[in-house]
Amino acid sequence: MHYPVLCAEALAYLAVRPEGIYLDATTGLGGHTREIAARLTTGLVIANDRDRESLEFARANTLEFADRIRFCQGTFSELKEAMRAQGIENVNGLLADLGVSRYQLTEAHRGFSILADGPIDMRMDQSQRVTAGDLVNSAAEKAIADWIYQLGEERRARKIARAIVRARPLRSTLHLAGVVERAVPRTGRLHPATRTFMALRMAVNDEPGELDRLLAMAPGLVAPGGRIVIISFMSLEDRKVKEHFRDLGRKGRAEVLTKRPITPSEKEVDDNPPSRSAKLRAVEMK
Ligand SMILES: C[S@@+](CC[C@H](N)C(=O)[O-])C[C@H]1O[C@@H](n2cnc3c(N)ncnc32)[C@H](O)[C@@H]1O
């Protein structure tokens, strides 16, 4: 079962119009794309993702609306070109549901999983050259510690980085998870390697840089009166989105529609526990 996170809320903030043109920058398995497409008549959704495998699932999950969806593979940085290729200058709404999908996280061969053994890969776009395995096996100890500290918000980053470098070569996700687990004891509910895996995933996919580029570019992609809706799962990301939207508001370029972030209902969290940390923010361009 696939649950698009904060789906009703995302659609309400996008204010989908039947004849509108929408850009789903992170189509993933097509959950939000499908719901947007279902509300269109003459309108169109551009469904983008950097992950080719996910796009195949999205295509299969949205077949009944195929005439209203154009798929494209690329990063946030390439969205402008993707729109141009469709002959589209701007859209009535842009949605970005950041991070990775359940599918990417749980499929062992994609190498994101702490629980299922696989190569230490973690690339969203599998044509990218550098994998997370390259990072743990060749980067400097200090760089690894900085990623784990800054991106994973893990206080024990230095200890973990030292253990990783000593255990080289790291061969698989379970090998890496075990090395981290032996270096730092479990303190709570989370597996001790959770934050390390998250940090490596963010580093190898340059997620902070991609979010910066998305935020810089989005206002230029959305027509006046159109909406930008962003769902994030990490405080680092939510902070960036909040500050950027506040800035657009101050400059008179957009109206901030969410004074506070919108979060999932208790029911949604019960039905889909990974949604618990989701935060949605939206602006309307002037
Ligand atoms: C949380 S999932 C989206 C799930 C989707 N909304 C759904 O309902 O199925 C995030 C997706 O964004 C993609 N993604 C993350 N960063 C990206 C980037 N910089 N450029 C393009 N796609 C990206 C990932 O590959 C992943 O499929």
Coordinates of C-alpha atoms and ligand atoms in Angstrom, one line a residue:
M1 CA 0.0 0.0 0.0
H2 CA 1.4 3.4 -1.0
Y3 CA 0.4 6.4 1.0
P4 CA 1.3 9.8 -0.4
V5 CA 2.1 11.9 2.6
L6 CA -0.2 14.9 3.5
C7 CA -2.0 14.3 0.2
A8 CA -5.3 16.1 0.9
E9 CA -3.4 19.0 2.4
A10 CA -0.9 19.2 -0.6
L11 CA -3.8 19.2 -3.0
A12 CA -5.7 21.9 -1.0
Y13 CA -2.6 24.1 -1.0
L14 CA -1.9 23.5 -4.6
A15 CA -5.5 24.6 -5.3
V16 CA -5.6 22.4 -8.4
R17 CA -7.6 23.8 -11.3
P18 CA -8.9 21.3 -13.9
E19 CA -7.2 23.2 -16.8
G20 CA -4.0 24.0 -14.8
I21 CA -0.4 22.9 -15.5
Y22 CA 1.4 21.4 -12.5
L23 CA 4.9 20.2 -11.8
D24 CA 5.5 17.4 -9.4
A25 CA 9.2 17.7 -8.9
T26 CA 9.4 14.4 -6.9
T27 CA 6.9 12.0 -8.4
G28 CA 8.4 9.0 -6.6
L29 CA 5.8 6.2 -7.0
G30 CA 3.3 8.6 -8.4
G31 CA 1.1 9.0 -5.4
H32 CA 0.6 12.8 -5.5
T33 CA 0.9 12.9 -9.3
R34 CA -2.0 10.5 -9.6
E35 CA -4.2 12.7 -7.3
I36 CA -3.3 15.9 -9.1
A37 CA -4.0 14.2 -12.5
A38 CA -7.4 12.9 -11.3
R39 CA -8.5 16.5 -10.8
L40 CA -7.6 17.7 -14.3
T41 CA -9.6 17.9 -17.4
T42 CA -7.6 19.8 -20.0
G43 CA -4.7 20.3 -17.6
L44 CA -1.3 18.6 -17.4
V45 CA 1.1 17.3 -14.8
I46 CA 4.8 17.1 -15.4
A47 CA 6.0 14.3 -13.3
N48 CA 9.7 14.5 -12.5
D49 CA 12.1 12.3 -10.5
R50 CA 15.9 11.7 -10.7
D51 CA 15.3 8.0 -10.1
R52 CA 14.6 6.0 -13.3
E53 CA 13.3 2.9 -11.5
S54 CA 10.8 5.0 -9.5
L55 CA 9.5 6.7 -12.7
E56 CA 8.7 3.2 -14.0
F57 CA 6.6 2.5 -10.9
A58 CA 4.9 5.9 -11.2
R59 CA 4.0 5.3 -14.8
A60 CA 2.4 1.9 -13.9
N61 CA 0.6 3.5 -10.9
T62 CA -1.0 6.3 -13.0
L63 CA -1.9 4.5 -16.2
E64 CA -5.5 5.5 -16.2
F65 CA -4.4 9.2 -16.4
A66 CA -1.6 8.7 -18.8
D67 CA -3.0 11.3 -21.2
R68 CA -2.6 14.1 -18.6
I69 CA 1.0 13.2 -17.4
R70 CA 4.4 13.8 -18.9
F71 CA 7.2 12.0 -17.2
C72 CA 10.7 13.2 -17.1
Q73 CA 13.9 12.1 -15.4
G74 CA 16.2 14.7 -13.9
T75 CA 17.3 16.6 -10.8
F76 CA 15.8 19.8 -9.4
S77 CA 18.6 21.7 -11.1
E78 CA 17.3 20.4 -14.5
L79 CA 13.6 21.3 -14.0
K80 CA 13.7 24.4 -16.2
E81 CA 15.1 22.5 -19.2
A82 CA 12.5 19.7 -18.5
M83 CA 9.7 22.2 -18.7
R84 CA 11.1 23.9 -21.8
A85 CA 11.3 20.5 -23.5
Q86 CA 7.6 20.2 -23.0
G87 CA 7.1 23.7 -24.4
I88 CA 6.1 25.0 -21.0
E89 CA 7.3 28.3 -19.6
N90 CA 5.6 28.3 -16.2
V91 CA 3.2 26.3 -14.2
N92 CA 0.2 26.9 -11.9
G93 CA 1.6 24.8 -9.1
L94 CA 4.8 23.1 -8.1
L95 CA 5.0 20.3 -5.5
A96 CA 8.1 18.9 -4.0
D97 CA 7.9 16.0 -1.5
L98 CA 11.6 15.8 -0.4
G99 CA 13.8 12.9 0.5
V100 CA 13.5 9.3 -0.5
S101 CA 10.5 7.0 -1.0
R102 CA 9.7 3.9 1.0
Y103 CA 10.5 1.9 -2.1
Q104 CA 14.0 3.3 -2.3
L105 CA 14.6 2.9 1.5
T106 CA 13.5 -0.7 1.8
E107 CA 14.8 -2.3 -1.5
A108 CA 18.0 -4.0 -0.5
H109 CA 19.7 -3.6 -3.9
R110 CA 19.3 0.2 -3.7
G111 CA 21.7 0.2 -0.7
F112 CA 19.8 2.6 1.7
S113 CA 18.7 -0.1 4.1
I114 CA 20.1 -0.8 7.6
L115 CA 18.0 -3.9 7.9
A116 CA 18.4 -5.6 4.5
D117 CA 21.9 -6.4 3.2
G118 CA 22.9 -4.8 -0.1
P119 CA 25.7 -2.7 -1.7
I120 CA 26.4 0.6 0.0
D121 CA 24.9 2.5 -2.9
M122 CA 22.2 5.1 -2.0
R123 CA 22.2 6.9 -5.3
M124 CA 18.8 8.1 -6.3
D125 CA 20.0 8.4 -9.9
Q126 CA 21.8 5.2 -10.6
S127 CA 23.7 6.7 -13.6
Q128 CA 25.5 9.0 -11.1
R129 CA 29.2 7.9 -10.8
V130 CA 29.9 8.2 -7.0
T131 CA 28.1 5.9 -4.5
A132 CA 27.9 6.1 -0.7
G133 CA 30.3 3.1 -0.7
D134 CA 32.9 5.3 -2.5
L135 CA 32.3 8.0 0.2
V136 CA 32.8 5.6 3.2
N137 CA 35.8 3.9 1.6
S138 CA 37.7 6.9 0.2
A139 CA 36.7 10.2 1.8
A140 CA 38.8 11.8 4.6
E141 CA 37.7 10.9 8.1
K142 CA 37.0 14.6 8.8
A143 CA 34.7 14.9 5.8
I144 CA 32.8 11.8 6.9
A145 CA 32.5 13.2 10.5
D146 CA 31.3 16.5 9.1
W147 CA 28.5 14.9 7.0
I148 CA 27.4 12.7 9.9
Y149 CA 27.4 15.7 12.3
Q150 CA 25.8 18.3 10.0
L151 CA 23.5 16.3 7.8
G152 CA 22.6 13.5 10.2
E153 CA 22.6 15.8 13.3
E154 CA 24.4 13.0 15.1
R155 CA 26.5 14.1 18.1
R156 CA 28.7 11.1 18.1
A157 CA 29.9 11.7 14.5
R158 CA 33.6 11.8 15.2
K159 CA 33.6 8.4 16.9
I160 CA 31.5 6.9 14.1
A161 CA 33.8 8.4 11.4
R162 CA 36.9 6.9 13.1
A163 CA 35.3 3.5 13.3
I164 CA 34.3 3.6 9.6
V165 CA 37.8 4.5 8.5
R166 CA 39.3 1.7 10.7
A167 CA 36.9 -0.9 9.3
R168 CA 37.7 -0.1 5.6
P169 CA 36.9 -1.6 3.2
L170 CA 33.2 -1.5 4.1
R171 CA 31.5 -4.1 1.9
S172 CA 27.8 -3.9 2.5
T173 CA 25.0 -2.0 4.2
L174 CA 24.8 -4.5 7.1
H175 CA 28.6 -4.4 7.5
L176 CA 28.5 -0.6 7.8
A177 CA 25.5 -0.7 10.2
G178 CA 27.3 -3.2 12.4
V179 CA 30.5 -1.1 12.5
V180 CA 28.4 1.9 13.6
E181 CA 26.5 -0.1 16.1
R182 CA 29.7 -1.4 17.7
A183 CA 31.2 2.1 17.8
V184 CA 28.2 3.8 19.5
P185 CA 25.7 2.1 21.7
R186 CA 22.0 2.3 21.1
T187 CA 20.5 5.1 23.2
G188 CA 16.8 5.1 22.2
R189 CA 14.3 3.7 19.8
L190 CA 16.4 4.5 16.7
H191 CA 19.0 2.0 15.3
P192 CA 22.4 3.7 16.1
A193 CA 23.3 3.8 12.4
T194 CA 20.0 5.6 11.3
R195 CA 21.5 9.1 11.4
T196 CA 24.7 8.0 9.7
F197 CA 22.8 6.3 6.9
M198 CA 20.7 9.4 6.5
A199 CA 23.8 11.7 6.4
L200 CA 25.5 9.5 3.7
R201 CA 22.4 9.4 1.6
M202 CA 22.1 13.2 1.8
A203 CA 25.8 13.7 1.0
V204 CA 25.9 11.3 -2.0
N205 CA 22.8 12.8 -3.5
D206 CA 23.8 16.4 -2.6
E207 CA 20.4 16.9 -1.1
P208 CA 21.2 20.2 0.6
G209 CA 22.6 21.7 -2.6
E210 CA 19.6 20.4 -4.6
L211 CA 17.1 21.9 -2.1
D212 CA 19.0 25.3 -2.4
R213 CA 18.8 25.1 -6.2
L214 CA 15.1 24.2 -6.0
L215 CA 14.3 27.1 -3.7
A216 CA 16.2 29.5 -5.9
M217 CA 14.6 28.4 -9.1
A218 CA 11.0 27.6 -8.0
P219 CA 9.6 31.2 -8.0
G220 CA 10.7 31.6 -11.6
L221 CA 8.9 28.5 -12.6
V222 CA 5.5 29.3 -11.1
A223 CA 3.1 31.8 -12.8
P224 CA 1.6 34.7 -10.7
G225 CA -1.2 33.3 -8.6
G226 CA 0.4 29.9 -8.7
R227 CA 1.5 27.9 -5.7
I228 CA 4.7 26.3 -4.4
V229 CA 4.1 23.5 -1.9
I230 CA 7.0 21.7 -0.2
I231 CA 6.9 18.8 2.1
S232 CA 10.1 18.1 4.1
F233 CA 11.0 15.5 6.7
M234 CA 14.1 17.0 8.3
S235 CA 14.4 20.0 10.5
L236 CA 17.4 21.2 8.5
E237 CA 15.2 21.2 5.3
D238 CA 12.1 22.7 6.9
R239 CA 14.2 25.5 8.3
K240 CA 15.5 26.3 4.8
V241 CA 12.0 26.2 3.3
K242 CA 10.6 28.4 6.1
E243 CA 13.3 31.0 5.7
H244 CA 13.2 31.1 2.0
F245 CA 9.4 31.5 1.9
R246 CA 9.6 34.2 4.6
D247 CA 12.1 36.0 2.4
L248 CA 9.8 35.8 -0.6
G249 CA 7.0 37.2 1.6
R250 CA 9.1 40.1 2.8
K251 CA 10.2 41.1 -0.7
G252 CA 6.5 41.1 -1.8
R253 CA 7.1 38.3 -4.3
A254 CA 4.8 35.8 -2.7
E255 CA 2.2 35.4 0.1
V256 CA 3.0 32.8 2.7
L257 CA 0.0 30.6 3.1
T258 CA 1.3 28.5 6.1
K259 CA 2.2 30.6 9.1
R260 CA 3.0 27.3 10.8
P261 CA 4.0 24.1 9.1
I262 CA 1.1 21.7 8.3
T263 CA 1.7 18.3 9.9
P264 CA -0.1 15.0 9.4
S265 CA -3.3 14.1 11.5
E266 CA -3.1 11.5 14.2
K267 CA -5.0 9.2 11.8
E268 CA -2.4 9.6 9.1
V269 CA 0.5 8.9 11.5
D270 CA -1.4 5.8 12.7
D271 CA -2.0 4.6 9.2
N272 CA 1.5 5.5 7.9
P273 CA 4.1 6.0 10.8
P274 CA 6.9 7.3 8.5
S275 CA 4.7 10.4 7.8
R276 CA 5.2 11.5 11.5
S277 CA 8.0 14.0 10.8
A278 CA 6.4 15.5 7.6
K279 CA 6.0 19.3 7.5
L280 CA 4.3 21.1 4.6
R281 CA 4.7 24.8 3.7
A282 CA 3.2 26.7 0.9
V283 CA 3.3 30.1 -0.8
E284 CA 1.3 31.8 -3.5
M285 CA 3.4 33.8 -6.1
K286 CA 2.4 37.4 -6.8
Ligands
LIG1 C1 9.3 11.2 -0.7 S1 9.6 10.6 -2.3 C2 8.2 11.2 -3.2 C3 7.0 10.3 -3.1 C4 5.9 10.8 -4.0 N1 5.4 12.1 -3.7 C5 4.7 9.8 -4.1 O1 3.6 10.1 -3.7 O2 5.0 8.6 -4.5 C6 10.8 11.6 -2.9 C7 11.2 11.4 -4.4 O3 12.0 12.5 -4.8 C8 13.1 12.1 -5.6 N2 14.1 13.2 -5.4 C9 14.7 13.5 -4.3 N3 15.6 14.5 -4.6 C10 15.5 14.8 -5.9 C11 16.1 15.8 -6.8 N4 17.0 16.6 -6.3 N5 15.7 15.8 -8.0 C12 14.7 15.0 -8.5 N6 14.1 14.0 -7.7 C13 14.5 14.0 -6.4 C14 13.5 10.8 -5.0 O4 14.1 10.0 -6.0 C15 12.1 10.2 -4.6 O5 11.6 9.3 -5.6

